Amino acid sequence: VHLTNLRQLTFAGENAEAYYAFDGNRLIFQTRREGVPCDQIYTMELDGTNARMVSTGDGRTTCGYFFPDGESILYASTHLGGAECPPEPGFEMGYVWPIYDSYDIFTANSDGSGLTRITDTDGYDAEATIGPDGRIVFTSVRDGDMEIYSMNGDGSDVRRLTNRPGPDGGPFFSPDGSKIAYTSDAGGLPQIYLMNVDGSNQVNISNNGESDSGPSWSTDGTKIAFSSMRDDATWGEIYTMNADGT
């Protein structure tokens, strides 16, 4: 009823967090599959062909993303903390996102060569995405709480953007680079927030008393898609809203 032209691109393993290159011609995603027991970063064509690993194959990775030029990528990886897969969290409280201290953010050429570490602080650094000018926004616990930061593409000029109790994460630049949408538990329940790129004017735009998360922008910047537990959803359904929350 709501989604048309739906195409399945992967048919084996566990595949997640697929993001387009800026030109829309490729995808980067994380997968675990036969011979790959722990999440690694792959790229593939839009029809699902030519899937190839571009991370190291060691540790666990997440949150791959293309730079605007399409020739470079970034992702978070635990491989410097050990080649083995880090332990999985239990499911006693349902789905839990593991916050491994050994996650750091790396850049590389789009084929995986030229790997460069761009974060080196203690604790979790991950969930990085990139704006149209190449600036990075990411999640970190470097100051004791899970907050959102931005930095240049080489890891310099790190700026803290959020500063309040409770986890903030999952940030995405608007297509014009002027705003950042993200998820915050500052009010005790995950909600979608919007802020300027310097961290000012932080506004909750999805406040309805249910869990909302995972914002992503339409290409014209007028709408935000997100996952929500509203309407008695069991595992979350996909919704859209205007960029002002209406």
PDB file of C-alpha atoms in Angstrom:
ATOM      1  CA  VAL A   1       0.000   0.000   0.000  1.00  0.00           C
ATOM      2  CA  HIS A   2       2.713   2.468   0.982  1.00  0.00           C
ATOM      3  CA  LEU A   3       5.986   1.216  -0.583  1.00  0.00           C
ATOM      4  CA  THR A   4       6.383   0.620  -4.324  1.00  0.00           C
ATOM      5  CA  ASN A   5       9.288  -0.604  -6.460  1.00  0.00           C
ATOM      6  CA  LEU A   6      10.661  -2.602  -3.543  1.00  0.00           C
ATOM      7  CA  ARG A   7      13.770  -4.605  -4.509  1.00  0.00           C
ATOM      8  CA  GLN A   8      15.631  -7.166  -2.406  1.00  0.00           C
ATOM      9  CA  LEU A   9      19.408  -6.793  -2.757  1.00  0.00           C
ATOM     10  CA  THR A  10      20.821  -9.306  -0.251  1.00  0.00           C
ATOM     11  CA  PHE A  11      19.752 -12.924   0.187  1.00  0.00           C
ATOM     12  CA  ALA A  12      22.050 -14.426   2.826  1.00  0.00           C
ATOM     13  CA  GLY A  13      23.489 -13.581   6.224  1.00  0.00           C
ATOM     14  CA  GLU A  14      22.567 -10.544   8.302  1.00  0.00           C
ATOM     15  CA  ASN A  15      22.780  -7.227   6.433  1.00  0.00           C
ATOM     16  CA  ALA A  16      22.090  -3.770   7.811  1.00  0.00           C
ATOM     17  CA  GLU A  17      22.773  -0.015   7.741  1.00  0.00           C
ATOM     18  CA  ALA A  18      22.979   0.400   3.980  1.00  0.00           C
ATOM     19  CA  TYR A  19      23.710   3.965   2.841  1.00  0.00           C
ATOM     20  CA  TYR A  20      23.932   5.471  -0.622  1.00  0.00           C
ATOM     21  CA  ALA A  21      26.997   7.109  -2.090  1.00  0.00           C
ATOM     22  CA  PHE A  22      26.361  10.815  -2.669  1.00  0.00           C
ATOM     23  CA  ASP A  23      25.890  10.224  -6.406  1.00  0.00           C
ATOM     24  CA  GLY A  24      23.341   7.491  -5.668  1.00  0.00           C
ATOM     25  CA  ASN A  25      25.198   4.857  -7.687  1.00  0.00           C
ATOM     26  CA  ARG A  26      26.549   2.558  -4.946  1.00  0.00           C
ATOM     27  CA  LEU A  27      25.705   1.310  -1.470  1.00  0.00           C
ATOM     28  CA  ILE A  28      27.848   0.705   1.600  1.00  0.00           C
ATOM     29  CA  PHE A  29      26.592  -1.618   4.326  1.00  0.00           C
ATOM     30  CA  GLN A  30      27.588  -3.979   7.120  1.00  0.00           C
ATOM     31  CA  THR A  31      27.129  -7.736   6.970  1.00  0.00           C
ATOM     32  CA  ARG A  32      27.858 -11.028   8.648  1.00  0.00           C
ATOM     33  CA  ARG A  33      27.565 -14.051   6.397  1.00  0.00           C
ATOM     34  CA  GLU A  34      29.198 -17.381   5.662  1.00  0.00           C
ATOM     35  CA  GLY A  35      32.910 -16.961   6.301  1.00  0.00           C
ATOM     36  CA  VAL A  36      32.321 -13.547   7.918  1.00  0.00           C
ATOM     37  CA  PRO A  37      31.256 -14.254  11.522  1.00  0.00           C
ATOM     38  CA  CYS A  38      31.390 -10.653  12.733  1.00  0.00           C
ATOM     39  CA  ASP A  39      29.975  -7.515  11.054  1.00  0.00           C
ATOM     40  CA  GLN A  40      32.250  -6.189   8.296  1.00  0.00           C
ATOM     41  CA  ILE A  41      31.795  -3.310   5.843  1.00  0.00           C
ATOM     42  CA  TYR A  42      30.950  -4.097   2.209  1.00  0.00           C
ATOM     43  CA  THR A  43      30.105  -2.049  -0.852  1.00  0.00           C
ATOM     44  CA  MET A  44      27.859  -3.156  -3.713  1.00  0.00           C
ATOM     45  CA  GLU A  45      26.093  -1.933  -6.819  1.00  0.00           C
ATOM     46  CA  LEU A  46      22.487  -0.769  -6.663  1.00  0.00           C
ATOM     47  CA  ASP A  47      21.278  -4.112  -7.999  1.00  0.00           C
ATOM     48  CA  GLY A  48      23.152  -5.998  -5.251  1.00  0.00           C
ATOM     49  CA  THR A  49      25.979  -7.221  -7.478  1.00  0.00           C
ATOM     50  CA  ASN A  50      29.738  -6.861  -6.952  1.00  0.00           C
ATOM     51  CA  ALA A  51      29.518  -7.043  -3.157  1.00  0.00           C
ATOM     52  CA  ARG A  52      33.030  -6.792  -1.737  1.00  0.00           C
ATOM     53  CA  MET A  53      34.539  -6.378   1.705  1.00  0.00           C
ATOM     54  CA  VAL A  54      36.273  -3.027   2.233  1.00  0.00           C
ATOM     55  CA  SER A  55      37.047  -3.312   5.968  1.00  0.00           C
ATOM     56  CA  THR A  56      39.919  -5.279   7.486  1.00  0.00           C
ATOM     57  CA  GLY A  57      38.049  -8.502   8.270  1.00  0.00           C
ATOM     58  CA  ASP A  58      39.121  -8.279  11.928  1.00  0.00           C
ATOM     59  CA  GLY A  59      37.064  -7.233  14.936  1.00  0.00           C
ATOM     60  CA  ARG A  60      33.563  -5.852  14.437  1.00  0.00           C
ATOM     61  CA  THR A  61      32.630  -2.890  12.267  1.00  0.00           C
ATOM     62  CA  THR A  62      29.616  -0.627  11.869  1.00  0.00           C
ATOM     63  CA  CYS A  63      28.328   2.546  10.245  1.00  0.00           C
ATOM     64  CA  GLY A  64      30.045   2.665   6.852  1.00  0.00           C
ATOM     65  CA  TYR A  65      29.563   5.863   4.865  1.00  0.00           C
ATOM     66  CA  PHE A  66      30.842   7.399   1.624  1.00  0.00           C
ATOM     67  CA  PHE A  67      32.559  10.770   1.441  1.00  0.00           C
ATOM     68  CA  PRO A  68      31.022  13.169  -1.119  1.00  0.00           C
ATOM     69  CA  ASP A  69      33.765  12.444  -3.690  1.00  0.00           C
ATOM     70  CA  GLY A  70      32.810   8.758  -3.746  1.00  0.00           C
ATOM     71  CA  GLU A  71      36.494   7.820  -3.640  1.00  0.00           C
ATOM     72  CA  SER A  72      36.760   7.579   0.148  1.00  0.00           C
ATOM     73  CA  ILE A  73      34.782   5.923   2.922  1.00  0.00           C
ATOM     74  CA  LEU A  74      34.677   5.813   6.699  1.00  0.00           C
ATOM     75  CA  TYR A  75      33.513   3.257   9.221  1.00  0.00           C
ATOM     76  CA  ALA A  76      33.892   2.343  12.899  1.00  0.00           C
ATOM     77  CA  SER A  77      35.855  -0.747  13.861  1.00  0.00           C
ATOM     78  CA  THR A  78      37.074  -2.606  16.952  1.00  0.00           C
ATOM     79  CA  HIS A  79      39.967  -4.325  15.142  1.00  0.00           C
ATOM     80  CA  LEU A  80      42.693  -2.455  17.022  1.00  0.00           C
ATOM     81  CA  GLY A  81      41.249  -3.920  20.222  1.00  0.00           C
ATOM     82  CA  GLY A  82      41.623  -7.453  18.889  1.00  0.00           C
ATOM     83  CA  ALA A  83      41.080  -9.531  15.779  1.00  0.00           C
ATOM     84  CA  GLU A  84      38.333 -11.624  17.379  1.00  0.00           C
ATOM     85  CA  CYS A  85      34.659 -10.660  17.453  1.00  0.00           C
ATOM     86  CA  PRO A  86      33.856  -8.826  20.702  1.00  0.00           C
ATOM     87  CA  PRO A  87      31.264 -10.560  22.903  1.00  0.00           C
ATOM     88  CA  GLU A  88      27.608 -10.167  21.947  1.00  0.00           C
ATOM     89  CA  PRO A  89      25.242  -8.484  24.422  1.00  0.00           C
ATOM     90  CA  GLY A  90      22.439 -10.573  25.884  1.00  0.00           C
ATOM     91  CA  PHE A  91      18.809 -10.171  24.892  1.00  0.00           C
ATOM     92  CA  GLU A  92      17.356 -10.084  28.401  1.00  0.00           C
ATOM     93  CA  MET A  93      16.158  -6.534  27.712  1.00  0.00           C
ATOM     94  CA  GLY A  94      15.373  -7.102  24.042  1.00  0.00           C
ATOM     95  CA  TYR A  95      17.528  -5.608  21.308  1.00  0.00           C
ATOM     96  CA  VAL A  96      20.584  -3.818  22.706  1.00  0.00           C
ATOM     97  CA  TRP A  97      23.153  -1.878  20.668  1.00  0.00           C
ATOM     98  CA  PRO A  98      26.633  -2.805  21.955  1.00  0.00           C
ATOM     99  CA  ILE A  99      28.778   0.167  22.990  1.00  0.00           C
ATOM    100  CA  TYR A 100      32.246  -1.323  22.609  1.00  0.00           C
ATOM    101  CA  ASP A 101      35.044   0.800  24.054  1.00  0.00           C
ATOM    102  CA  SER A 102      37.320  -0.401  21.247  1.00  0.00           C
ATOM    103  CA  TYR A 103      35.246   1.244  18.487  1.00  0.00           C
ATOM    104  CA  ASP A 104      37.221   3.944  16.691  1.00  0.00           C
ATOM    105  CA  ILE A 105      36.507   5.681  13.385  1.00  0.00           C
ATOM    106  CA  PHE A 106      38.653   5.043  10.320  1.00  0.00           C
ATOM    107  CA  THR A 107      38.809   6.429   6.793  1.00  0.00           C
ATOM    108  CA  ALA A 108      39.955   4.532   3.717  1.00  0.00           C
ATOM    109  CA  ASN A 109      39.849   4.558  -0.040  1.00  0.00           C
ATOM    110  CA  SER A 110      36.610   3.152  -1.422  1.00  0.00           C
ATOM    111  CA  ASP A 111      38.326  -0.207  -2.066  1.00  0.00           C
ATOM    112  CA  GLY A 112      39.458  -0.403   1.579  1.00  0.00           C
ATOM    113  CA  SER A 113      43.102   0.532   1.001  1.00  0.00           C
ATOM    114  CA  GLY A 114      44.816   3.443   2.706  1.00  0.00           C
ATOM    115  CA  LEU A 115      43.238   2.821   6.118  1.00  0.00           C
ATOM    116  CA  THR A 116      43.662   5.766   8.504  1.00  0.00           C
ATOM    117  CA  ARG A 117      42.519   6.057  12.116  1.00  0.00           C
ATOM    118  CA  ILE A 118      40.910   9.451  12.813  1.00  0.00           C
ATOM    119  CA  THR A 119      39.738   9.011  16.443  1.00  0.00           C
ATOM    120  CA  ASP A 120      42.008   7.857  19.252  1.00  0.00           C
ATOM    121  CA  THR A 121      40.248   8.767  22.501  1.00  0.00           C
ATOM    122  CA  ASP A 122      39.265   6.196  25.111  1.00  0.00           C
ATOM    123  CA  GLY A 123      35.779   4.746  24.696  1.00  0.00           C
ATOM    124  CA  TYR A 124      33.157   4.376  22.005  1.00  0.00           C
ATOM    125  CA  ASP A 125      33.476   6.417  18.796  1.00  0.00           C
ATOM    126  CA  ALA A 126      31.034   5.365  16.046  1.00  0.00           C
ATOM    127  CA  GLU A 127      27.810   6.243  14.185  1.00  0.00           C
ATOM    128  CA  ALA A 128      29.654   8.635  11.870  1.00  0.00           C
ATOM    129  CA  THR A 129      27.971  10.199   8.838  1.00  0.00           C
ATOM    130  CA  ILE A 130      29.208  12.902   6.474  1.00  0.00           C
ATOM    131  CA  GLY A 131      27.813  16.216   5.271  1.00  0.00           C
ATOM    132  CA  PRO A 132      27.956  17.617   1.744  1.00  0.00           C
ATOM    133  CA  ASP A 133      31.110  19.593   2.571  1.00  0.00           C
ATOM    134  CA  GLY A 134      32.902  16.504   3.918  1.00  0.00           C
ATOM    135  CA  ARG A 135      32.527  17.331   7.611  1.00  0.00           C
ATOM    136  CA  ILE A 136      31.795  14.354   9.860  1.00  0.00           C
ATOM    137  CA  VAL A 137      29.224  14.087  12.638  1.00  0.00           C
ATOM    138  CA  PHE A 138      29.517  11.161  15.056  1.00  0.00           C
ATOM    139  CA  THR A 139      28.680   9.722  18.480  1.00  0.00           C
ATOM    140  CA  SER A 140      31.198   9.419  21.304  1.00  0.00           C
ATOM    141  CA  VAL A 141      31.425   8.779  25.046  1.00  0.00           C
ATOM    142  CA  ARG A 142      34.785  10.547  25.360  1.00  0.00           C
ATOM    143  CA  ASP A 143      33.421  13.002  27.947  1.00  0.00           C
ATOM    144  CA  GLY A 144      31.604  10.406  30.045  1.00  0.00           C
ATOM    145  CA  ASP A 145      28.147  10.506  28.442  1.00  0.00           C
ATOM    146  CA  MET A 146      27.013   9.565  24.940  1.00  0.00           C
ATOM    147  CA  GLU A 147      27.058  12.835  23.010  1.00  0.00           C
ATOM    148  CA  ILE A 148      27.260  14.035  19.405  1.00  0.00           C
ATOM    149  CA  TYR A 149      30.400  15.652  17.988  1.00  0.00           C
ATOM    150  CA  SER A 150      31.577  16.910  14.623  1.00  0.00           C
ATOM    151  CA  MET A 151      35.044  16.986  13.058  1.00  0.00           C
ATOM    152  CA  ASN A 152      36.844  17.519   9.790  1.00  0.00           C
ATOM    153  CA  GLY A 153      37.322  14.604   7.421  1.00  0.00           C
ATOM    154  CA  ASP A 154      40.837  14.027   8.771  1.00  0.00           C
ATOM    155  CA  GLY A 155      39.722  13.954  12.417  1.00  0.00           C
ATOM    156  CA  SER A 156      40.802  17.506  13.259  1.00  0.00           C
ATOM    157  CA  ASP A 157      38.710  20.332  14.746  1.00  0.00           C
ATOM    158  CA  VAL A 158      36.521  18.141  16.989  1.00  0.00           C
ATOM    159  CA  ARG A 159      33.522  20.034  18.379  1.00  0.00           C
ATOM    160  CA  ARG A 160      30.995  18.814  20.931  1.00  0.00           C
ATOM    161  CA  LEU A 161      27.420  19.542  19.809  1.00  0.00           C
ATOM    162  CA  THR A 162      25.192  18.073  22.550  1.00  0.00           C
ATOM    163  CA  ASN A 163      25.641  18.349  26.294  1.00  0.00           C
ATOM    164  CA  ARG A 164      22.924  16.920  28.517  1.00  0.00           C
ATOM    165  CA  PRO A 165      22.282  13.705  30.492  1.00  0.00           C
ATOM    166  CA  GLY A 166      21.125  10.723  28.482  1.00  0.00           C
ATOM    167  CA  PRO A 167      22.396   9.223  25.227  1.00  0.00           C
ATOM    168  CA  ASP A 168      22.391  11.224  21.993  1.00  0.00           C
ATOM    169  CA  GLY A 169      23.320   9.475  18.750  1.00  0.00           C
ATOM    170  CA  GLY A 170      22.548   8.487  15.183  1.00  0.00           C
ATOM    171  CA  PRO A 171      23.185  11.947  13.671  1.00  0.00           C
ATOM    172  CA  PHE A 172      22.608  12.817  10.002  1.00  0.00           C
ATOM    173  CA  PHE A 173      23.274  16.078   8.145  1.00  0.00           C
ATOM    174  CA  SER A 174      20.490  17.601   6.091  1.00  0.00           C
ATOM    175  CA  PRO A 175      21.224  17.594   2.338  1.00  0.00           C
ATOM    176  CA  ASP A 176      22.286  21.256   2.424  1.00  0.00           C
ATOM    177  CA  GLY A 177      24.476  20.677   5.497  1.00  0.00           C
ATOM    178  CA  SER A 178      22.701  23.269   7.634  1.00  0.00           C
ATOM    179  CA  LYS A 179      20.918  20.965  10.116  1.00  0.00           C
ATOM    180  CA  ILE A 180      21.511  17.689  11.929  1.00  0.00           C
ATOM    181  CA  ALA A 181      18.746  15.226  12.800  1.00  0.00           C
ATOM    182  CA  TYR A 182      19.503  12.766  15.591  1.00  0.00           C
ATOM    183  CA  THR A 183      18.033  10.526  18.284  1.00  0.00           C
ATOM    184  CA  SER A 184      18.086  11.548  21.949  1.00  0.00           C
ATOM    185  CA  ASP A 185      16.984   9.817  25.140  1.00  0.00           C
ATOM    186  CA  ALA A 186      17.344  13.041  27.130  1.00  0.00           C
ATOM    187  CA  GLY A 187      13.675  12.877  28.097  1.00  0.00           C
ATOM    188  CA  GLY A 188      13.815   9.211  29.065  1.00  0.00           C
ATOM    189  CA  LEU A 189      12.446   7.925  25.747  1.00  0.00           C
ATOM    190  CA  PRO A 190      14.121   7.951  22.297  1.00  0.00           C
ATOM    191  CA  GLN A 191      12.906  10.917  20.269  1.00  0.00           C
ATOM    192  CA  ILE A 192      13.924  12.666  17.048  1.00  0.00           C
ATOM    193  CA  TYR A 193      15.671  15.993  17.541  1.00  0.00           C
ATOM    194  CA  LEU A 194      16.891  18.663  15.157  1.00  0.00           C
ATOM    195  CA  MET A 195      19.767  21.129  15.666  1.00  0.00           C
ATOM    196  CA  ASN A 196      21.919  23.535  13.724  1.00  0.00           C
ATOM    197  CA  VAL A 197      25.344  22.249  12.656  1.00  0.00           C
ATOM    198  CA  ASP A 198      26.994  24.159  15.506  1.00  0.00           C
ATOM    199  CA  GLY A 199      24.740  22.439  18.083  1.00  0.00           C
ATOM    200  CA  SER A 200      22.443  25.410  18.638  1.00  0.00           C
ATOM    201  CA  ASN A 201      18.640  25.412  18.571  1.00  0.00           C
ATOM    202  CA  GLN A 202      18.093  21.795  19.670  1.00  0.00           C
ATOM    203  CA  VAL A 203      14.405  20.952  19.227  1.00  0.00           C
ATOM    204  CA  ASN A 204      12.407  17.752  19.780  1.00  0.00           C
ATOM    205  CA  ILE A 205      10.352  17.324  16.612  1.00  0.00           C
ATOM    206  CA  SER A 206       8.699  13.927  17.271  1.00  0.00           C
ATOM    207  CA  ASN A 207       7.366  14.174  20.818  1.00  0.00           C
ATOM    208  CA  ASN A 208       4.298  11.939  21.085  1.00  0.00           C
ATOM    209  CA  GLY A 209       5.085   9.681  24.032  1.00  0.00           C
ATOM    210  CA  GLU A 210       6.429   6.758  21.991  1.00  0.00           C
ATOM    211  CA  SER A 211       9.927   5.645  21.000  1.00  0.00           C
ATOM    212  CA  ASP A 212      11.167   7.273  17.771  1.00  0.00           C
ATOM    213  CA  SER A 213      14.636   6.775  16.301  1.00  0.00           C
ATOM    214  CA  GLY A 214      16.779   6.487  13.182  1.00  0.00           C
ATOM    215  CA  PRO A 215      16.095   9.758  11.310  1.00  0.00           C
ATOM    216  CA  SER A 216      17.075  10.072   7.642  1.00  0.00           C
ATOM    217  CA  TRP A 217      16.456  12.992   5.281  1.00  0.00           C
ATOM    218  CA  SER A 218      14.692  13.138   1.935  1.00  0.00           C
ATOM    219  CA  THR A 219      16.998  14.350  -0.826  1.00  0.00           C
ATOM    220  CA  ASP A 220      15.297  17.769  -0.962  1.00  0.00           C
ATOM    221  CA  GLY A 221      15.567  18.228   2.813  1.00  0.00           C
ATOM    222  CA  THR A 222      11.841  18.763   3.350  1.00  0.00           C
ATOM    223  CA  LYS A 223      11.031  15.450   5.055  1.00  0.00           C
ATOM    224  CA  ILE A 224      12.539  13.054   7.588  1.00  0.00           C
ATOM    225  CA  ALA A 225      11.912   9.309   7.631  1.00  0.00           C
ATOM    226  CA  PHE A 226      12.227   7.524  10.972  1.00  0.00           C
ATOM    227  CA  SER A 227      11.310   4.376  12.884  1.00  0.00           C
ATOM    228  CA  SER A 228       8.625   4.544  15.558  1.00  0.00           C
ATOM    229  CA  MET A 229       6.847   2.352  18.088  1.00  0.00           C
ATOM    230  CA  ARG A 230       3.656   4.443  17.839  1.00  0.00           C
ATOM    231  CA  ASP A 231       0.344   2.944  16.689  1.00  0.00           C
ATOM    232  CA  ASP A 232       1.011  -0.202  18.759  1.00  0.00           C
ATOM    233  CA  ALA A 233       3.932  -1.255  16.543  1.00  0.00           C
ATOM    234  CA  THR A 234       5.709  -4.330  17.924  1.00  0.00           C
ATOM    235  CA  TRP A 235       9.166  -3.821  16.384  1.00  0.00           C
ATOM    236  CA  GLY A 236       8.871  -0.347  14.909  1.00  0.00           C
ATOM    237  CA  GLU A 237       7.405   0.869  11.640  1.00  0.00           C
ATOM    238  CA  ILE A 238       8.680   3.512   9.201  1.00  0.00           C
ATOM    239  CA  TYR A 239       7.071   6.933   9.200  1.00  0.00           C
ATOM    240  CA  THR A 240       7.761  10.245   7.489  1.00  0.00           C
ATOM    241  CA  MET A 241       7.219  13.765   8.743  1.00  0.00           C
ATOM    242  CA  ASN A 242       7.998  17.259   7.599  1.00  0.00           C
ATOM    243  CA  ALA A 243      11.383  18.539   8.732  1.00  0.00           C
ATOM    244  CA  ASP A 244       9.664  20.729  11.341  1.00  0.00           C
ATOM    245  CA  GLY A 245       7.925  17.691  12.887  1.00  0.00           C
ATOM    246  CA  THR A 246       4.483  18.227  11.376  1.00  0.00           C
TER     247      THR A 246
END
